[in-house]
mmCIF file with all atom_site columns, C-alpha atoms in Angstrom:
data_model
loop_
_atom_site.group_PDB
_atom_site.id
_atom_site.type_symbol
_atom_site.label_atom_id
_atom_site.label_alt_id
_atom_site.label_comp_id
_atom_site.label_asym_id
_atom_site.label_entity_id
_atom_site.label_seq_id
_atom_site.pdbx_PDB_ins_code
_atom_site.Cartn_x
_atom_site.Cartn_y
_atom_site.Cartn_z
_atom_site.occupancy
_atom_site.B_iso_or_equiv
_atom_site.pdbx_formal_charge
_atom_site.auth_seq_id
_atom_site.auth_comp_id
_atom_site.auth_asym_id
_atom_site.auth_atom_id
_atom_site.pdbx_PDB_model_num
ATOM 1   C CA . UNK G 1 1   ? 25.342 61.560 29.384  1.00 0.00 ? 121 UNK G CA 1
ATOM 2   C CA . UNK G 1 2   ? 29.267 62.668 28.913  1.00 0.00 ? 122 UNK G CA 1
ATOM 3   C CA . UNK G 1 3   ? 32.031 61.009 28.426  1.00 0.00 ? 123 UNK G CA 1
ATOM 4   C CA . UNK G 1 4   ? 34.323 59.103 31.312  1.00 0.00 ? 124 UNK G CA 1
ATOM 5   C CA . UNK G 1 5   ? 37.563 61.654 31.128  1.00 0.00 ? 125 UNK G CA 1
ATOM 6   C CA . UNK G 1 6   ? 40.376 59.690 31.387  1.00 0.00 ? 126 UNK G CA 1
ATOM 7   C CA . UNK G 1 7   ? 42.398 61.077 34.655  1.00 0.00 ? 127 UNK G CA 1
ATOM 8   C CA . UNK G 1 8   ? 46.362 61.310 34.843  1.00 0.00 ? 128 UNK G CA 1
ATOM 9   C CA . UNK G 1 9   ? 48.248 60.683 37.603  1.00 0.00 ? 129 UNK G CA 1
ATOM 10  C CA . UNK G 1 10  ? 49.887 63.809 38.856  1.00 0.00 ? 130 UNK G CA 1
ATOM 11  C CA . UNK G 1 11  ? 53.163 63.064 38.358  1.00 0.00 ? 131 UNK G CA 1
ATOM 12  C CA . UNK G 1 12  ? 55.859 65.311 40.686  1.00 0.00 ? 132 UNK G CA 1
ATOM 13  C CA . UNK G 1 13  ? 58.632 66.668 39.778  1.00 0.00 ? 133 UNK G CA 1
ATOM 14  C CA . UNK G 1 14  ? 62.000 65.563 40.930  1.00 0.00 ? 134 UNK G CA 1
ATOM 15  C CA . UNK G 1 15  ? 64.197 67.793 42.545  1.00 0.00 ? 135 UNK G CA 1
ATOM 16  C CA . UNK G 1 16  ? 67.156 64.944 41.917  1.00 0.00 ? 136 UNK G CA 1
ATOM 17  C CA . UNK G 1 17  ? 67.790 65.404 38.542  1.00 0.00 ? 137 UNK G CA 1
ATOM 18  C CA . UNK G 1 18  ? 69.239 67.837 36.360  1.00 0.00 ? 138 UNK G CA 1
ATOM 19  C CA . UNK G 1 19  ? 66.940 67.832 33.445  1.00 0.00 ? 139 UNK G CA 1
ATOM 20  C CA . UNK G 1 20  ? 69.202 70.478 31.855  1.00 0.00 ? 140 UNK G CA 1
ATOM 21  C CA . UNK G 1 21  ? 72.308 68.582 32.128  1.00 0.00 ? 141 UNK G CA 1
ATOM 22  C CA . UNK G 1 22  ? 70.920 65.412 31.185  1.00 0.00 ? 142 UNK G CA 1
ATOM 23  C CA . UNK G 1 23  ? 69.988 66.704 27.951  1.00 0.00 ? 143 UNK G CA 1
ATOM 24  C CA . UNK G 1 24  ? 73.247 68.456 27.493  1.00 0.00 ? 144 UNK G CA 1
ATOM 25  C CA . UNK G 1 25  ? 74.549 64.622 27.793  1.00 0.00 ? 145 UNK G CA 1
ATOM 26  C CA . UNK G 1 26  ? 72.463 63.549 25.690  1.00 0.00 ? 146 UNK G CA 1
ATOM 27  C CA . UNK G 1 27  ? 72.844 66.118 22.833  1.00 0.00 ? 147 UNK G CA 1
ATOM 28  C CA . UNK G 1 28  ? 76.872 65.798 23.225  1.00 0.00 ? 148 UNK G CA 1
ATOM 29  C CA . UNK G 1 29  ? 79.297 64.986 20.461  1.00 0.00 ? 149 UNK G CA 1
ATOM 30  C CA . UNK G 1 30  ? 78.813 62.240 18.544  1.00 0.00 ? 150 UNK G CA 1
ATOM 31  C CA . UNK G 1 31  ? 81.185 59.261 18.508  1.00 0.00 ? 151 UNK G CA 1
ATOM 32  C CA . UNK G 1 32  ? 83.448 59.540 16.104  1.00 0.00 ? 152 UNK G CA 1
ATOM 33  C CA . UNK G 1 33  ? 84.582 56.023 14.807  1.00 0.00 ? 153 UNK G CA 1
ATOM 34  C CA . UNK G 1 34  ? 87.013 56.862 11.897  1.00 0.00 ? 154 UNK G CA 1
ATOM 35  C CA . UNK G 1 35  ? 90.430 57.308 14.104  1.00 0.00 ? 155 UNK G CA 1
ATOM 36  C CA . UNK G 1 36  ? 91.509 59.806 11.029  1.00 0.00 ? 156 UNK G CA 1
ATOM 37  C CA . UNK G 1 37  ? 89.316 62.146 11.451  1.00 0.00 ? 157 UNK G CA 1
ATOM 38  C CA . UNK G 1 38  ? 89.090 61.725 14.984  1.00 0.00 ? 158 UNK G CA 1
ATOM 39  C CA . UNK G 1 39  ? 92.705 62.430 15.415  1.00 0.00 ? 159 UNK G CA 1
ATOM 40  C CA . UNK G 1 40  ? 92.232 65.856 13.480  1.00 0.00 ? 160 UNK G CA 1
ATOM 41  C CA . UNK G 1 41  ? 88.778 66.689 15.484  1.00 0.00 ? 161 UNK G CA 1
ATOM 42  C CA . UNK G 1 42  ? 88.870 70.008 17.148  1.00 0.00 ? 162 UNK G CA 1
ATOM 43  C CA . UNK G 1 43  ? 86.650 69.644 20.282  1.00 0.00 ? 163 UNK G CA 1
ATOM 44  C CA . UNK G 1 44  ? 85.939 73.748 20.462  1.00 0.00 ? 164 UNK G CA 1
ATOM 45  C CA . UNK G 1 45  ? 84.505 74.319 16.630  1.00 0.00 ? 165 UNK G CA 1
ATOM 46  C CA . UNK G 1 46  ? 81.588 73.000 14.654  1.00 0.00 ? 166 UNK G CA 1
ATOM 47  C CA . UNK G 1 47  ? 80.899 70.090 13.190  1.00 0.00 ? 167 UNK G CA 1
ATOM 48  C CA . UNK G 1 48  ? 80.876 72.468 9.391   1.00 0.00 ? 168 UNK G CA 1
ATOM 49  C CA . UNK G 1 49  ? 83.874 74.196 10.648  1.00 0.00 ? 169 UNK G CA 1
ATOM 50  C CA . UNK G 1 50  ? 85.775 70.671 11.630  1.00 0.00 ? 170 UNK G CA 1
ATOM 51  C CA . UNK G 1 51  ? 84.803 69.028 7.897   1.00 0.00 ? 171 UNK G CA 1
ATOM 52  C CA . UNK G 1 52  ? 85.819 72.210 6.438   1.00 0.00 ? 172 UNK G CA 1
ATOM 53  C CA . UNK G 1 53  ? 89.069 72.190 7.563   1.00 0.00 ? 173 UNK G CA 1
ATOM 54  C CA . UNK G 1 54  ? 89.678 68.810 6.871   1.00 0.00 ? 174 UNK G CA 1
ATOM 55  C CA . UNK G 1 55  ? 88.436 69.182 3.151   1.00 0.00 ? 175 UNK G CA 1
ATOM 56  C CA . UNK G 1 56  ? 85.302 67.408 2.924   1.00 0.00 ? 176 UNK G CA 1
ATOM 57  C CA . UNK G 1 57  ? 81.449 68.087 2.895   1.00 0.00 ? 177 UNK G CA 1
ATOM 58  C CA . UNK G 1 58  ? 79.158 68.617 5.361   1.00 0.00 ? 178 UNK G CA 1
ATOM 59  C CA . UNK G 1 59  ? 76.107 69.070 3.466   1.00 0.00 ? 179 UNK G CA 1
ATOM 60  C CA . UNK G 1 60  ? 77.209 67.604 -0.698  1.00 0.00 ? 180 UNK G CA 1
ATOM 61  C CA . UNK G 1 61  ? 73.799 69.317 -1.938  1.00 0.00 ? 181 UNK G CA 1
ATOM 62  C CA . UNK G 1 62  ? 75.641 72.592 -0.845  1.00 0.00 ? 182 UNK G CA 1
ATOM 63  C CA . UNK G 1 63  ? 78.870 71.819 -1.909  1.00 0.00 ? 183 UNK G CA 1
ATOM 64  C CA . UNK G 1 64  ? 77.458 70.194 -5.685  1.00 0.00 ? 184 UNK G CA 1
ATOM 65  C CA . UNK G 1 65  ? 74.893 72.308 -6.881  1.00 0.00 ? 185 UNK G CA 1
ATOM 66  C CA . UNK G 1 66  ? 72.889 70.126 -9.251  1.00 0.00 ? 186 UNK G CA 1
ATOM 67  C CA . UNK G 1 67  ? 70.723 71.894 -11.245 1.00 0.00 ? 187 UNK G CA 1
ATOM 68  C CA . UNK G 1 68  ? 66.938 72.027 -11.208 1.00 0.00 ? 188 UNK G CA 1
ATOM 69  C CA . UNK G 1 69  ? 65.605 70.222 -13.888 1.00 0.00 ? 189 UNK G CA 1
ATOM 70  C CA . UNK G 1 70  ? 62.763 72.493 -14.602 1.00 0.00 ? 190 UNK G CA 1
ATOM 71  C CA . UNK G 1 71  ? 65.432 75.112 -15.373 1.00 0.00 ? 191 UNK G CA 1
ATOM 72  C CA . UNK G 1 72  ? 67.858 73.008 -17.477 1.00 0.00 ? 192 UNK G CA 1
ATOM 73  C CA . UNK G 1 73  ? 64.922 72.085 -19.489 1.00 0.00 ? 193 UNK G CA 1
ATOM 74  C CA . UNK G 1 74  ? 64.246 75.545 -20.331 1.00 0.00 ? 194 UNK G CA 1
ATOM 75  C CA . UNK G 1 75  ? 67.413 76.119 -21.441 1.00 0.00 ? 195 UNK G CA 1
ATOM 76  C CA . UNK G 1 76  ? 68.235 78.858 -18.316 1.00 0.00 ? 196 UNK G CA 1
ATOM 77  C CA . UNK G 1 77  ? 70.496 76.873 -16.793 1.00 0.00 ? 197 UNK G CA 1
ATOM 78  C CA . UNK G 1 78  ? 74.078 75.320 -18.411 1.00 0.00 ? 198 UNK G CA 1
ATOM 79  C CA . UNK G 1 79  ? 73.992 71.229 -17.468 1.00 0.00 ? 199 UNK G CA 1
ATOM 80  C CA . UNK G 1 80  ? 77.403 71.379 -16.592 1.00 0.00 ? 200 UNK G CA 1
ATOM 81  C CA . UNK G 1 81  ? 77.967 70.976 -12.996 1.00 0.00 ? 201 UNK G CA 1
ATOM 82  C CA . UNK G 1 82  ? 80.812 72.686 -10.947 1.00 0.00 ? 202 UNK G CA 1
ATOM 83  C CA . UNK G 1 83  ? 82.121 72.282 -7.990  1.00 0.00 ? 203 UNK G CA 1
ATOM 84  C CA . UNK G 1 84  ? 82.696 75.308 -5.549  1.00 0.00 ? 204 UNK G CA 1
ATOM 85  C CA . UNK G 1 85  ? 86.132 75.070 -4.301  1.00 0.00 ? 205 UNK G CA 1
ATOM 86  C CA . UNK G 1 86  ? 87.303 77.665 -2.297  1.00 0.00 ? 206 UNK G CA 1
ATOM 87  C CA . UNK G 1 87  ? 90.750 76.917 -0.491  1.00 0.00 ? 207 UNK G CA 1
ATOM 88  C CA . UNK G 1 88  ? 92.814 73.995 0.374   1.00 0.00 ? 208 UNK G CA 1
ATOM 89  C CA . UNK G 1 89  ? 92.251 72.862 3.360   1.00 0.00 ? 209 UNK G CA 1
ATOM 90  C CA . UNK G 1 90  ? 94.287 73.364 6.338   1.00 0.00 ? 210 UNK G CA 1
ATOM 91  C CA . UNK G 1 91  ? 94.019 69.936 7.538   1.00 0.00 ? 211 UNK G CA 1
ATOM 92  C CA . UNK G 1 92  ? 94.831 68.064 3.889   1.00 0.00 ? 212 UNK G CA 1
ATOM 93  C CA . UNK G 1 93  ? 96.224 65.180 5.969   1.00 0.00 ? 213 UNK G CA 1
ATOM 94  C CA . UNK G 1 94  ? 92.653 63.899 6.821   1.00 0.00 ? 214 UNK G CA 1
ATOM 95  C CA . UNK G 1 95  ? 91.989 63.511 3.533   1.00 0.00 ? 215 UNK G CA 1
ATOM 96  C CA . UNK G 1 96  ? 95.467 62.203 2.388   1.00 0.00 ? 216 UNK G CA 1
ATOM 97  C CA . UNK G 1 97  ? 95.062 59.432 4.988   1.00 0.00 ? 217 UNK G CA 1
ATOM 98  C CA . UNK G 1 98  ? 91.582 58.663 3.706   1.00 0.00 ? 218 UNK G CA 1
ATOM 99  C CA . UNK G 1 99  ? 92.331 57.846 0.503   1.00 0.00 ? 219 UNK G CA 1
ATOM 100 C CA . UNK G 1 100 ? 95.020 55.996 1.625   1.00 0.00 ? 220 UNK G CA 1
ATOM 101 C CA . UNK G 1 101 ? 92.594 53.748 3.333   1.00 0.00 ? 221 UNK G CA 1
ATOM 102 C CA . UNK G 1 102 ? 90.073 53.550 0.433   1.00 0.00 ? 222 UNK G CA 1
ATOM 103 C CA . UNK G 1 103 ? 92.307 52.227 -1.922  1.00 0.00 ? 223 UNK G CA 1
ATOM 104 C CA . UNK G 1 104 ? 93.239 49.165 0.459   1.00 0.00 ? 224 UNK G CA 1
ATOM 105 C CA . UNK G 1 105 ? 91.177 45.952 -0.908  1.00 0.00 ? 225 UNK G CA 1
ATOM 106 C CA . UNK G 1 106 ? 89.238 44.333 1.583   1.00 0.00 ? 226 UNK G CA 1
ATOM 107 C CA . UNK G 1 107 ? 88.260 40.761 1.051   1.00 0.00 ? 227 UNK G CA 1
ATOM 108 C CA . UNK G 1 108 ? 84.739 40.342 0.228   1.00 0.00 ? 228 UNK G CA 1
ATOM 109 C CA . UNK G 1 109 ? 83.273 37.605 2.896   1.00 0.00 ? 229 UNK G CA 1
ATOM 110 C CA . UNK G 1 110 ? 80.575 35.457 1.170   1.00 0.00 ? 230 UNK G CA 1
ATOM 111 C CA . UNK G 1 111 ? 78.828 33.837 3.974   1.00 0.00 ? 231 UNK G CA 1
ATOM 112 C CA . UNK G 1 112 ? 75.895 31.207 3.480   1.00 0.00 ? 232 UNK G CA 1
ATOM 113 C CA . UNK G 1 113 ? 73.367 29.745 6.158   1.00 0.00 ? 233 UNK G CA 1
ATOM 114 C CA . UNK G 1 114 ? 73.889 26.557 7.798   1.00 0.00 ? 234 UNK G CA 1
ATOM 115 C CA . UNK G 1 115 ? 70.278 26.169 6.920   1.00 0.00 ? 235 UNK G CA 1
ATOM 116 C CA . UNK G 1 116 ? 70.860 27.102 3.055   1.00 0.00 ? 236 UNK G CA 1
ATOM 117 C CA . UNK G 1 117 ? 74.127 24.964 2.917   1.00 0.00 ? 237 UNK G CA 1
ATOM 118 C CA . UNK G 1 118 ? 72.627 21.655 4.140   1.00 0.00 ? 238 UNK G CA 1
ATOM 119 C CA . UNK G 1 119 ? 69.990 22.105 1.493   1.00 0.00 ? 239 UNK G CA 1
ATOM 120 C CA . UNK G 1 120 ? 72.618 22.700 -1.096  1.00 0.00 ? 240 UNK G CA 1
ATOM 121 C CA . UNK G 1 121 ? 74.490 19.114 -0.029  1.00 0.00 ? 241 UNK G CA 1
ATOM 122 C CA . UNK G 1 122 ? 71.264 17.310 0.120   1.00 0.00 ? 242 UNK G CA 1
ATOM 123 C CA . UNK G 1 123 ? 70.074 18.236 -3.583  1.00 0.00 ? 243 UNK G CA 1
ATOM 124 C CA . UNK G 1 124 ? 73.755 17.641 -4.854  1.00 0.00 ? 244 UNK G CA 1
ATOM 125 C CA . UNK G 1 125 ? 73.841 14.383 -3.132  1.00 0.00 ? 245 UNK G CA 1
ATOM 126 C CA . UNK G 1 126 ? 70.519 13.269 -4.330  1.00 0.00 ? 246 UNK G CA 1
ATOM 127 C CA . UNK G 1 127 ? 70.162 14.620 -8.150  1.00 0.00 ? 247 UNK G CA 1
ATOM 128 C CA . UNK G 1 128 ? 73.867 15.731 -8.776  1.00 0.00 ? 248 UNK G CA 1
ATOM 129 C CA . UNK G 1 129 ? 73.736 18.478 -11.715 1.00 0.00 ? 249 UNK G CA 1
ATOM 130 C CA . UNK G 1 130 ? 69.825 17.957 -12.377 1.00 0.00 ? 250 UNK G CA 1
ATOM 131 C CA . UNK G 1 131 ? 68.580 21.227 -11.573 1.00 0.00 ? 251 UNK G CA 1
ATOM 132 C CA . UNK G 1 132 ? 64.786 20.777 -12.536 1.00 0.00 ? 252 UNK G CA 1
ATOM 133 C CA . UNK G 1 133 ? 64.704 17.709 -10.696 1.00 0.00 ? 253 UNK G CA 1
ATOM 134 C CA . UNK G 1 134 ? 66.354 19.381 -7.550  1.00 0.00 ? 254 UNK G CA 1
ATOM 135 C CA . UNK G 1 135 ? 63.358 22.057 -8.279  1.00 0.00 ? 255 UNK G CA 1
ATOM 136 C CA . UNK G 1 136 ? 60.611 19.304 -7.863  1.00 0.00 ? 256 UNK G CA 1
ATOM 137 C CA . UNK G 1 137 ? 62.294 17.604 -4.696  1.00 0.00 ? 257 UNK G CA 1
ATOM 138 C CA . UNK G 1 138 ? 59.768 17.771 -1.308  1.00 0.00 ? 258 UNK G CA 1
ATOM 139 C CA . UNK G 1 139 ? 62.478 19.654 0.492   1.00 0.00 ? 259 UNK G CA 1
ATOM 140 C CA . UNK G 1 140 ? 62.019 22.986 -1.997  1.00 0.00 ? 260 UNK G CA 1
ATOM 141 C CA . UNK G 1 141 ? 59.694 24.423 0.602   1.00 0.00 ? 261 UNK G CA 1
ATOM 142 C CA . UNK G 1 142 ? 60.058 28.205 -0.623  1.00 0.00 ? 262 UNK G CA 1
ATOM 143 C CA . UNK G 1 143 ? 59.699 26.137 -4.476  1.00 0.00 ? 263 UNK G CA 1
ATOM 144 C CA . UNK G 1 144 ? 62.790 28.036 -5.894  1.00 0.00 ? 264 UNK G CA 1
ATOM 145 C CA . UNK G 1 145 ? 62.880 27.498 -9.634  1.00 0.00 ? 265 UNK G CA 1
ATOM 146 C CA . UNK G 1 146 ? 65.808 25.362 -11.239 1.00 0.00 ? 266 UNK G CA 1
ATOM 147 C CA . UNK G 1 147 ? 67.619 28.888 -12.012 1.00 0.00 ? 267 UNK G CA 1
ATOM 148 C CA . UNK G 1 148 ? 67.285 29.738 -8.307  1.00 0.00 ? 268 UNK G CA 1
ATOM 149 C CA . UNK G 1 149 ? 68.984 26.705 -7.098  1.00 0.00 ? 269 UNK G CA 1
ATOM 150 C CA . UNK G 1 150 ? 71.748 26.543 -9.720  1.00 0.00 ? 270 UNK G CA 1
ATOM 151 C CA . UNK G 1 151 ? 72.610 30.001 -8.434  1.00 0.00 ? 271 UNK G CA 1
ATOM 152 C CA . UNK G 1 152 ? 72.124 28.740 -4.666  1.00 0.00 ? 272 UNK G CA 1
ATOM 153 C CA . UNK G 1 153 ? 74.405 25.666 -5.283  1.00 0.00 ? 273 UNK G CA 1
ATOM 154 C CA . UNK G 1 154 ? 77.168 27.977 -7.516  1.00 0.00 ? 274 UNK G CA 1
ATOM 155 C CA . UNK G 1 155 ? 77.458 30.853 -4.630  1.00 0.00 ? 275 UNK G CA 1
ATOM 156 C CA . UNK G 1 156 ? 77.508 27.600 -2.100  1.00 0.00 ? 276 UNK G CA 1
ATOM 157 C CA . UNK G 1 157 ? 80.849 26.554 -4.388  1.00 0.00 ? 277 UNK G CA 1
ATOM 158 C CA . UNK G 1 158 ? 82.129 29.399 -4.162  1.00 0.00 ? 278 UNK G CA 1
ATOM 159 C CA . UNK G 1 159 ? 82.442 29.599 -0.657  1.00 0.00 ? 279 UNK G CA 1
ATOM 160 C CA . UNK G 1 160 ? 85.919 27.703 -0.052  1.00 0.00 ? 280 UNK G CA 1
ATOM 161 C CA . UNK G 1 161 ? 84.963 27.475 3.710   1.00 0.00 ? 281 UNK G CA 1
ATOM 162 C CA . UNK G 1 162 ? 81.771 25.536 3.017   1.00 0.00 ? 282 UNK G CA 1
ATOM 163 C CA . UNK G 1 163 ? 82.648 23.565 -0.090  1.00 0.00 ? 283 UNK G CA 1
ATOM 164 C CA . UNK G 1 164 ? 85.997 22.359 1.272   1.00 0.00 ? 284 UNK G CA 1
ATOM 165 C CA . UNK G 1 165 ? 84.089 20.749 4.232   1.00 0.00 ? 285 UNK G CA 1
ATOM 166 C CA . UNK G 1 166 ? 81.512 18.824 1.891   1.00 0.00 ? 286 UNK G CA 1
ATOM 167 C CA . UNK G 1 167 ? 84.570 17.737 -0.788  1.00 0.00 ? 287 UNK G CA 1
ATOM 168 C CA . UNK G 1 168 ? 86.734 16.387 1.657   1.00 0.00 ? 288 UNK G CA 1
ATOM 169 C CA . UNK G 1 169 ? 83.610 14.050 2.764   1.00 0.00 ? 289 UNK G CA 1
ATOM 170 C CA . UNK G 1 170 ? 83.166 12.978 -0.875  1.00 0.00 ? 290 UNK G CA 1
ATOM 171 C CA . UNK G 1 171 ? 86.135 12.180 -1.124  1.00 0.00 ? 291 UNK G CA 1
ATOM 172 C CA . UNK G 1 172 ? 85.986 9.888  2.364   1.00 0.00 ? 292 UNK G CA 1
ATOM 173 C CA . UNK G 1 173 ? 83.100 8.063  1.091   1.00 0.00 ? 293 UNK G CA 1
ATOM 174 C CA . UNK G 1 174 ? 84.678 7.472  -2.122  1.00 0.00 ? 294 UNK G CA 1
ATOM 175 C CA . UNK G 1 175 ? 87.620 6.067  -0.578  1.00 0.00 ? 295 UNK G CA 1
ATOM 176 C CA . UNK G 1 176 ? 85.084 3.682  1.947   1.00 0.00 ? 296 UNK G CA 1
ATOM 177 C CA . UNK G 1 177 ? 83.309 2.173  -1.363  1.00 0.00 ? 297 UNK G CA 1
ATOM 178 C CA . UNK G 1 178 ? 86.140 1.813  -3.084  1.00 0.00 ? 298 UNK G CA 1
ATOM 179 C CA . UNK G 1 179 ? 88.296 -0.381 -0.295  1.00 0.00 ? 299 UNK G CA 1
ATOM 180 C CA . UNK G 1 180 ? 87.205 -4.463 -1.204  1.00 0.00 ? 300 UNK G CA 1
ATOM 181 C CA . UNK G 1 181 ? 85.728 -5.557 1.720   1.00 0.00 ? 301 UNK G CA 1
ATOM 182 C CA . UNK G 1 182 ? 86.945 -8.408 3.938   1.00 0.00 ? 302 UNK G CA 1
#
């Protein structure tokens, strides 16, 4: 006995839509989120031809040649590697403007979870600087070794946002115990 075929569905084609321009659409340009190089974009040449102009790479392993090892080991091949610079380019600006913007520091943003931070106040509540202890605590559920927590509760410090919040209510119950009572 054969096999059950599976059947398909005849599907029909639809005279509403223009596959052709559809995937025109979809092939497109691509956005362009540096406003540098979008600025200098020429909408009627190539992608290589735009980069060119503007002085960098399309393709590095074209523009950096690194040698085969096979061949350096041999001895056919200098190790030095050189660079194969043609022209200037026309559009230097681009590039001007991009280094520009490199050398700008940017804050770095440390961020910890709400989940992560709350288990860095409870152990420093609780054991203070006693790391192994903090290691053998029930809450350790993923059973982080002292080392991991010491570097848990340092990059916690180190977060002034965080830290700030949990010093100032040190502080506050500090101040409570140490008011005589009535």
């Amino acid at each position: 006995m054969g096999k059950v075929r599976k059947q398909k569905r005849h599907l029909k084609f639809n005279y509403n839509k223009d596959r052709k321009k559809n995937w025109k659409k979809a092939k497109g340009m691509p956005v362009i989120k540096c406003k540098e190089i979008k600025n200098a974009w020429d909408e009627g040449k190539s992608l290589t031809q735009n980069l060119k102009e503007m002085g960098i790479s399309a393709d590095p392993n074209k523009t950096l040649k690194v040698p085969r090892s096979k061949a350096v080991k041999m001895g056919m091949m200098n190790v030095e590697m050189e660079a194969e610079i043609t022209k200037t380019p026309i559009k230097n600006f681009v590039m001007q403007e991009l280094e520009e913007k490199s050398k700008i520091p940017v804050a770095k943003k440390m961020s910890m979870s709400d989940e992560d931070a709350g288990f860095c106040v409870y152990l420093m509540d609780k054991y203070g600087e006693d790391y192994k202890a903090m290691s053998r605590d029930e809450r350790n559920y993923y059973q982080e070794t002292p080392k991991q927590i010491q570097r848990k509760i340092n990059r916690f410090k180190s977060i002034p946002e965080m830290y700030r919040v949990y010093a100032e209510a040190k502080q506050g119950e500090a101040l409570i115990k140490q008011k005589p009572g009535p």
